[in-house]
């Protein structure tokens, strides 16, 4: 290897190390009902930028920005038409992103490209003539851009789908060269014209990781997280199986194939954690002594969360136990991975103070996606772990922790059945800390 190559490799490794060492926190800045907000969600959220910054957020995930048949944005049509969004106008979105940027927070766009809704019918009477939302022909597509095996809409000339089908709208053929180029151009426009810095890939199971890699490589986002939903595997008794390696391997495989900054929402950790806090905290340690979710295998590429607009909010499709949500945050905000805070919990559930205190612990101690995790105990009513030899987190109902907490650690955040200690932090007022 020549000197120039060696120097380049060292630069790349240093940049990667810097990226992994950041104490990142993602904040989901909307819920399923946000589109209904009078005077627009973008305008409303801009009034809460300072509060979100105070929560420790380094990135904010915003809703799908384009025209959509469904008001929430997940049935997109005219992708360049941002003024038709139920959340507000293009100018309002640009103003919101600028306000976050002024606080040092990067904005992540919710990218829905697996499927797309057409504006017009073709000669067969099928909705598969797409309009891009501009005066020119960008993203103006026909049935050739639909996957051939999506027989409800296809004319049979496209490639077969590379992922799972989506019955409610045409599945886009992501192996089509024009599709790849024009979607990449649109994503780069979201970066250059609007100021977005990263992507949340909706329904990423709908196209292969190799396809996702094309878009990541073509657009070079600073942050990428994929929704690869898994509800865990269950035993015959209805309980989650002890081993969830197949599910978390799927997440790891996706992140490894896409490469770069690509990460995935850690659905495995969510499922294990929301089962564990109900008296089964032994679940939070796998057979190798590691965390049972994606963070046990590839924490640098895992985005942990308690709930989101699908699992919680008014959809409530897979909710975390409502009386134990703060135990969930005590775990994700002090553990490896990139934690994601949900809007509802901060603003609608009045948990801002508790969540912000935990986020401050993370920031103050430099806990980052690749932080070292040492699980000290994982029993039915008690889970205790040390992170980077500087922070200890306990969740569960047990009060007596024996000699697990060293004398030079002091409690700095606590609530119902959780407590966090720092090796060199501020003391909290006297009282019951665990």
XYZ file of N, CA and C in Angstrom, residues 165-351:
561
model
N -44.304 -7.300 -1.263
C -45.325 -6.557 -1.988
C -46.086 -5.600 -1.091
N -46.702 -4.597 -1.727
C -47.538 -3.618 -1.020
C -48.836 -3.508 -1.795
N -49.908 -4.070 -1.243
C -51.144 -4.255 -2.014
C -51.880 -2.958 -2.318
N -51.720 -1.934 -1.491
C -52.573 -0.749 -1.596
C -52.174 0.228 -2.704
N -50.982 0.050 -3.297
C -50.528 0.976 -4.342
C -49.502 0.266 -5.212
N -49.244 0.782 -6.430
C -48.276 0.145 -7.323
C -46.879 0.055 -6.698
N -46.276 -1.131 -6.785
C -44.893 -1.337 -6.340
C -43.958 -0.875 -7.449
N -43.087 0.067 -7.106
C -42.207 0.661 -8.108
C -41.030 -0.257 -8.429
N -40.688 -0.318 -9.702
C -39.584 -1.151 -10.188
C -38.258 -0.430 -9.957
N -37.593 -0.781 -8.863
C -36.348 -0.101 -8.502
C -35.128 -0.625 -9.244
N -35.313 -1.592 -10.133
C -34.220 -2.031 -11.005
C -34.221 -1.281 -12.331
N -35.243 -0.447 -12.523
C -35.337 0.388 -13.721
C -34.346 1.554 -13.586
N -33.487 1.734 -14.605
C -32.430 2.746 -14.530
C -33.000 4.156 -14.387
N -34.099 4.453 -15.081
C -34.685 5.791 -14.983
C -35.259 6.019 -13.590
N -35.889 5.003 -13.021
C -36.420 5.110 -11.659
C -35.299 5.435 -10.686
N -34.206 4.693 -10.766
C -33.081 4.928 -9.861
C -32.528 6.341 -10.012
N -32.352 6.779 -11.231
C -31.770 8.101 -11.469
C -32.700 9.218 -10.992
N -33.984 9.124 -11.346
C -34.895 10.225 -11.006
C -35.229 10.257 -9.520
N -35.293 9.109 -8.862
C -35.490 9.128 -7.413
C -34.246 9.647 -6.702
N -33.074 9.303 -7.205
C -31.830 9.831 -6.632
C -31.774 11.344 -6.798
N -32.177 11.831 -7.975
C -32.192 13.285 -8.201
C -33.159 13.972 -7.236
N -34.317 13.352 -7.006
C -35.307 13.931 -6.092
C -34.763 13.983 -4.663
N -34.120 12.905 -4.246
C -33.531 12.883 -2.906
C -32.448 13.947 -2.763
N -31.608 14.075 -3.775
C -30.567 15.103 -3.710
C -31.159 16.510 -3.708
N -32.308 16.683 -4.365
C -33.020 17.969 -4.323
C -33.532 18.258 -2.914
N -34.023 17.217 -2.230
C -34.455 17.404 -0.838
C -33.290 17.867 0.040
N -32.109 17.403 -0.264
C -30.926 17.842 0.475
C -30.550 19.278 0.115
N -30.400 19.543 -1.177
C -29.864 20.833 -1.606
C -30.865 21.973 -1.492
N -32.139 21.711 -1.795
C -33.126 22.785 -1.819
C -33.841 22.972 -0.483
N -34.083 21.856 0.217
C -34.818 21.937 1.485
C -33.898 21.954 2.693
N -32.770 21.281 2.596
C -31.833 21.239 3.714
C -31.863 19.955 4.521
N -32.545 18.911 4.029
C -32.531 17.624 4.731
C -31.116 17.047 4.732
N -30.786 16.328 5.810
C -29.449 15.736 5.937
C -29.480 14.216 5.887
N -30.670 13.611 6.018
C -30.721 12.152 6.058
C -32.093 11.616 5.736
N -32.184 10.270 5.718
C -33.407 9.588 5.304
C -33.852 8.565 6.340
N -35.147 8.483 6.555
C -35.776 7.342 7.198
C -36.501 6.599 6.083
N -36.120 5.376 5.814
C -36.668 4.619 4.689
C -37.886 3.828 5.144
N -39.047 4.274 4.693
C -40.311 3.620 5.035
C -40.414 2.270 4.327
N -40.987 1.278 4.997
C -41.245 -0.046 4.429
C -40.045 -0.538 3.613
N -38.882 -0.547 4.276
C -37.657 -0.941 3.583
C -37.627 -2.418 3.219
N -38.570 -3.188 3.749
C -38.681 -4.588 3.322
C -39.215 -4.699 1.894
N -39.746 -3.596 1.379
C -40.374 -3.613 0.069
C -39.396 -3.648 -1.090
N -38.128 -3.379 -0.837
C -37.097 -3.471 -1.875
C -35.814 -3.957 -1.216
N -34.948 -4.545 -2.007
C -33.773 -5.213 -1.448
C -32.779 -4.218 -0.857
N -31.895 -4.749 -0.010
C -30.825 -3.928 0.551
C -29.895 -3.428 -0.545
N -29.718 -4.219 -1.605
C -28.882 -3.773 -2.732
C -29.481 -2.543 -3.405
N -30.806 -2.496 -3.502
C -31.482 -1.322 -4.057
C -31.301 -0.126 -3.129
N -31.506 -0.346 -1.833
C -31.326 0.744 -0.871
C -29.909 1.306 -0.961
N -28.937 0.436 -1.171
C -27.537 0.869 -1.281
C -27.344 1.830 -2.449
N -28.051 1.577 -3.547
C -27.958 2.475 -4.706
C -28.339 3.894 -4.308
N -29.454 4.028 -3.603
C -29.927 5.368 -3.230
C -29.025 6.016 -2.189
N -28.523 5.225 -1.255
C -27.607 5.768 -0.243
C -26.305 6.215 -0.907
N -25.779 5.388 -1.788
C -24.536 5.755 -2.477
C -24.725 6.977 -3.371
N -25.891 7.083 -4.012
C -26.134 8.200 -4.939
C -26.409 9.521 -4.233
N -26.828 9.471 -2.969
C -27.245 10.699 -2.285
C -26.383 11.070 -1.089
N -25.580 10.140 -0.605
C -24.617 10.396 0.474
C -25.221 11.145 1.670
N -26.285 10.610 2.252
C -26.866 11.238 3.435
C -25.958 11.068 4.655
N -26.079 11.981 5.587
C -25.297 11.877 6.825
C -25.896 10.848 7.777
N -27.179 10.561 7.605
C -27.889 9.658 8.523
C -28.916 8.880 7.716
N -28.996 7.578 7.933
C -29.993 6.740 7.273
C -30.496 5.710 8.270
N -31.816 5.559 8.381
C -32.378 4.496 9.213
C -33.545 3.860 8.462
N -33.575 2.537 8.474
C -34.592 1.796 7.740
C -35.636 1.207 8.671
N -36.881 1.213 8.194
C -37.959 0.518 8.890
C -38.049 -0.902 8.325
N -37.510 -1.847 9.092
C -37.615 -3.261 8.739
C -38.353 -3.922 9.893
N -39.666 -3.869 9.785
C -40.539 -4.236 10.895
C -40.482 -5.739 11.170
N -40.370 -6.069 12.455
C -40.479 -7.462 12.892
C -41.189 -7.473 14.234
N -42.169 -8.346 14.387
C -42.916 -8.447 15.641
C -42.410 -9.564 16.546
N -41.201 -10.030 16.316
C -40.586 -11.126 17.072
C -41.187 -12.481 16.702
N -40.564 -13.500 17.247
C -41.045 -14.875 17.092
C -41.612 -15.330 18.428
N -42.704 -16.071 18.382
C -43.412 -16.449 19.603
C -43.510 -17.958 19.739
N -43.483 -18.413 21.008
C -43.662 -19.827 21.310
C -45.146 -20.182 21.242
N -45.435 -21.452 21.393
C -46.820 -21.914 21.335
C -47.695 -21.349 22.436
N -47.059 -20.895 23.543
C -47.825 -20.331 24.658
C -48.119 -18.846 24.489
N -47.729 -18.283 23.329
C -47.983 -16.866 23.075
C -46.921 -15.935 23.604
N -45.880 -16.479 24.258
C -44.792 -15.666 24.794
C -43.684 -15.532 23.750
N -42.966 -14.386 23.747
C -41.834 -14.252 22.813
C -40.812 -15.362 23.036
N -40.291 -15.902 21.958
C -39.292 -16.964 22.063
C -38.032 -16.444 22.749
N -37.322 -17.339 23.395
C -36.096 -16.948 24.110
C -35.036 -16.450 23.126
N -35.020 -17.011 21.934
C -34.003 -16.670 20.952
C -34.632 -15.906 19.783
N -34.167 -14.686 19.583
C -34.678 -13.843 18.496
C -33.573 -13.522 17.480
N -32.619 -14.455 17.349
C -31.458 -14.196 16.507
C -31.818 -14.041 15.031
N -32.835 -14.756 14.554
C -33.211 -14.655 13.136
C -33.655 -13.232 12.808
N -34.445 -12.639 13.701
C -34.944 -11.289 13.453
C -33.826 -10.262 13.487
N -32.963 -10.345 14.488
C -31.918 -9.326 14.559
C -30.847 -9.535 13.488
N -30.697 -10.778 13.043
C -29.761 -11.013 11.942
C -30.231 -10.325 10.665
N -31.558 -10.297 10.460
C -32.108 -9.605 9.294
C -31.731 -8.123 9.311
N -31.780 -7.516 10.482
C -31.424 -6.101 10.612
C -29.941 -5.884 10.349
N -29.117 -6.748 10.927
C -27.670 -6.648 10.743
C -27.303 -6.836 9.270
N -27.908 -7.835 8.628
C -27.609 -8.094 7.219
C -27.923 -6.881 6.345
N -29.068 -6.236 6.629
C -29.462 -5.070 5.846
C -28.425 -3.963 5.997
N -28.059 -3.658 7.233
C -27.107 -2.573 7.488
C -25.746 -2.874 6.866
N -25.315 -4.111 6.949
C -24.016 -4.475 6.378
C -24.031 -4.373 4.859
N -25.123 -4.778 4.224
C -25.208 -4.729 2.764
C -25.240 -3.296 2.260
N -26.032 -2.448 2.910
C -26.157 -1.054 2.460
C -24.877 -0.279 2.744
N -24.284 -0.518 3.917
C -23.014 0.109 4.262
C -23.133 1.588 4.569
N -21.986 2.252 4.650
C -21.973 3.679 4.963
C -22.644 3.970 6.288
N -23.497 5.003 6.332
C -24.158 5.361 7.588
C -25.433 4.568 7.861
N -25.734 3.563 7.037
C -27.028 2.878 7.118
C -27.242 2.189 8.454
N -28.389 2.468 9.063
C -28.786 1.830 10.316
C -30.223 1.340 10.168
N -30.682 0.585 11.159
C -32.045 0.049 11.130
C -32.694 0.243 12.490
N -33.996 0.485 12.484
C -34.724 0.530 13.752
C -34.649 -0.842 14.406
N -34.305 -0.853 15.688
C -34.092 -2.105 16.417
C -35.416 -2.627 16.966
N -36.227 -3.189 16.071
C -37.508 -3.754 16.481
C -37.325 -4.919 17.448
N -36.202 -5.619 17.342
C -35.951 -6.746 18.243
C -35.817 -6.261 19.681
N -35.045 -5.194 19.877
C -34.910 -4.647 21.234
C -36.250 -4.137 21.758
N -37.019 -3.457 20.911
C -38.332 -2.975 21.368
C -39.198 -4.126 21.860
N -39.300 -5.182 21.053
C -40.147 -6.310 21.421
C -39.685 -7.007 22.689
N -38.380 -7.231 22.782
C -37.834 -7.881 23.983
C -38.053 -7.008 25.221
N -37.794 -5.708 25.080
C -37.872 -4.803 26.227
C -39.295 -4.649 26.738
N -40.270 -4.528 25.836
C -41.642 -4.330 26.301
C -42.235 -5.604 26.906
N -41.668 -6.763 26.571
C -42.044 -7.998 27.257
C -41.312 -8.100 28.585
N -40.045 -7.686 28.595
C -39.199 -7.831 29.782
C -39.667 -6.984 30.963
N -40.149 -5.765 30.705
C -40.527 -4.872 31.814
C -41.765 -5.365 32.550
N -42.398 -6.405 32.044
C -43.575 -6.959 32.711
C -43.185 -8.173 33.572
N -42.081 -8.001 34.319
C -41.645 -9.029 35.257
C -40.764 -10.096 34.651
N -40.212 -9.848 33.449
C -39.367 -10.843 32.784
C -38.059 -10.205 32.306
N -37.405 -9.445 33.201
C -36.205 -8.713 32.805
C -35.016 -9.623 32.506
N -35.132 -10.902 32.789
C -34.115 -11.857 32.377
C -33.965 -11.879 30.850
N -34.992 -11.423 30.160
C -34.944 -11.394 28.692
C -33.864 -10.456 28.153
N -33.421 -9.493 28.959
C -32.529 -8.459 28.451
C -31.058 -8.868 28.445
N -30.799 -10.163 28.548
C -29.441 -10.707 28.443
C -29.524 -11.996 27.643
N -28.832 -12.051 26.511
C -28.918 -13.253 25.684
C -27.975 -14.337 26.193
N -27.916 -15.453 25.491
C -27.119 -16.580 25.934
C -25.627 -16.316 25.959
N -25.197 -15.247 25.289
C -23.773 -14.886 25.268
C -23.456 -13.751 26.228
N -24.439 -13.345 27.016
C -24.225 -12.260 27.969
C -24.371 -10.881 27.372
N -24.876 -10.803 26.135
C -25.048 -9.512 25.466
C -26.511 -9.086 25.461
N -26.746 -7.863 25.017
C -28.123 -7.383 24.845
C -28.813 -8.249 23.798
N -30.112 -8.522 23.955
C -30.791 -9.470 23.069
C -31.201 -8.930 21.708
N -31.152 -7.619 21.518
C -31.573 -7.028 20.251
C -30.410 -6.790 19.313
N -30.655 -5.966 18.292
C -29.597 -5.611 17.356
C -28.420 -4.960 18.070
N -28.682 -4.239 19.163
C -27.588 -3.565 19.867
C -26.621 -4.557 20.501
N -27.028 -5.819 20.648
C -26.112 -6.823 21.162
C -25.101 -7.277 20.128
N -25.411 -7.090 18.861
C -24.548 -7.549 17.772
C -23.911 -6.415 16.978
N -24.660 -5.373 16.707
C -24.167 -4.289 15.857
C -24.743 -2.955 16.338
N -24.367 -2.542 17.545
C -24.993 -1.351 18.145
C -24.760 -0.072 17.361
N -23.634 0.001 16.668
C -23.316 1.220 15.918
C -24.325 1.506 14.814
N -25.094 0.480 14.417
C -26.051 0.644 13.329
C -27.489 0.377 13.765
N -27.722 0.427 15.068
C -29.058 0.166 15.606
C -29.682 1.461 16.128
N -30.940 1.710 15.757
C -31.691 2.843 16.303
C -32.781 2.262 17.199
N -32.642 2.484 18.495
C -33.579 1.935 19.471
C -34.735 2.894 19.694
N -35.887 2.361 20.075
C -37.055 3.214 20.296
C -38.039 2.510 21.225
N -38.893 3.306 21.858
C -39.930 2.790 22.749
C -41.236 2.633 21.965
N -41.624 3.681 21.251
C -42.804 3.650 20.378
C -42.630 4.662 19.257
N -43.470 4.535 18.224
C -43.474 5.503 17.133
C -44.917 5.730 16.667
N -45.081 6.377 15.523
C -46.420 6.729 15.029
C -47.248 5.498 14.650
N -46.581 4.378 14.406
C -47.278 3.133 14.071
C -47.567 2.299 15.318
N -46.522 2.034 16.095
C -46.682 1.145 17.258
C -47.476 1.809 18.372
N -47.342 3.130 18.482
C -48.069 3.888 19.502
C -49.052 4.831 18.847
N -49.106 6.081 19.326
C -50.018 7.093 18.812
C -51.444 6.525 18.762
N -52.259 6.987 17.819
C -53.642 6.491 17.757
C -53.741 5.160 17.031
N -52.677 4.751 16.316
C -52.685 3.430 15.678
C -52.499 2.327 16.727
N -51.555 2.562 17.647
C -51.395 1.684 18.817
C -51.273 0.210 18.412
N -50.518 -0.060 17.354
C -50.481 -1.406 16.798
C -49.574 -2.373 17.555
N -48.607 -1.836 18.334
C -47.695 -2.706 19.093
C -47.105 -1.888 20.228
N -47.963 -1.375 21.128
C -47.515 -0.366 22.089
C -46.696 -0.922 23.245
N -45.776 -0.105 23.713
C -45.043 -0.365 24.950
C -46.022 -0.219 26.109
N -45.923 -1.039 27.173
C -46.829 -0.878 28.322
C -46.811 0.565 28.828
N -47.954 1.211 28.850
C -48.007 2.657 29.087
C -47.472 3.070 30.456
N -47.600 2.204 31.454
C -47.130 2.559 32.794
C -45.644 2.269 32.983
N -44.992 1.774 31.952
C -43.576 1.420 32.060
C -42.728 2.093 30.985
N -43.285 3.101 30.332
C -42.580 3.785 29.252
C -41.248 4.372 29.721
N -41.203 4.923 30.923
C -39.959 5.527 31.392
C -38.880 4.492 31.668
N -39.268 3.274 32.001
C -38.253 2.223 32.098
C -37.633 1.979 30.721
N -38.474 2.047 29.690
C -37.973 1.908 28.336
C -36.966 2.989 27.987
N -37.289 4.240 28.334
C -36.370 5.339 28.040
C -35.103 5.259 28.885
N -35.213 4.813 30.131
C -34.018 4.647 30.964
C -33.052 3.670 30.292
N -33.609 2.660 29.639
C -32.777 1.678 28.941
C -32.165 2.280 27.677
N -32.994 2.770 26.747
C -32.447 3.161 25.438
C -31.578 4.414 25.522
N -31.855 5.335 26.446
C -31.088 6.579 26.515
C -29.746 6.411 27.224
N -29.515 5.275 27.850
C -28.228 5.041 28.491
C -27.448 3.897 27.846
N -28.039 3.246 26.862
C -27.409 2.075 26.261
C -26.824 2.390 24.880
N -26.021 1.469 24.329
C -25.501 1.648 22.973
C -26.624 1.775 21.950
N -26.249 2.087 20.714
C -27.231 2.363 19.682
C -27.536 3.849 19.630
N -28.431 4.217 18.737
C -28.921 5.602 18.651
C -30.363 5.602 19.147
N -30.650 6.174 20.316
C -32.025 6.174 20.829
C -32.910 7.159 20.089
N -34.188 6.799 19.934
C -35.165 7.676 19.292
C -36.257 8.028 20.299
N -36.464 9.306 20.520
C -37.492 9.817 21.430
C -38.742 10.125 20.617
N -39.906 9.740 21.115
C -41.162 9.948 20.400
C -41.830 11.232 20.872
N -42.310 12.028 19.920
C -42.967 13.308 20.205
C -44.019 13.185 21.302
N -44.894 12.198 21.200
C -46.009 12.064 22.134
C -45.552 11.994 23.580
N -44.476 11.262 23.818
C -44.032 11.048 25.191
C -43.507 12.330 25.827
N -42.900 13.184 25.019
C -42.361 14.439 25.540
C -43.464 15.479 25.742
N -44.329 15.637 24.749
C -45.276 16.743 24.767
C -46.689 16.370 25.201
N -47.140 15.160 24.903
C -48.504 14.777 25.254
C -48.589 14.000 26.570
N -47.523 13.297 26.909
C -47.509 12.503 28.141
C -46.836 13.241 29.294
N -46.330 14.454 29.033
C -45.680 15.273 30.056
C -44.473 14.578 30.698
N -43.687 13.905 29.849
C -42.495 13.222 30.335
C -41.216 13.972 29.949
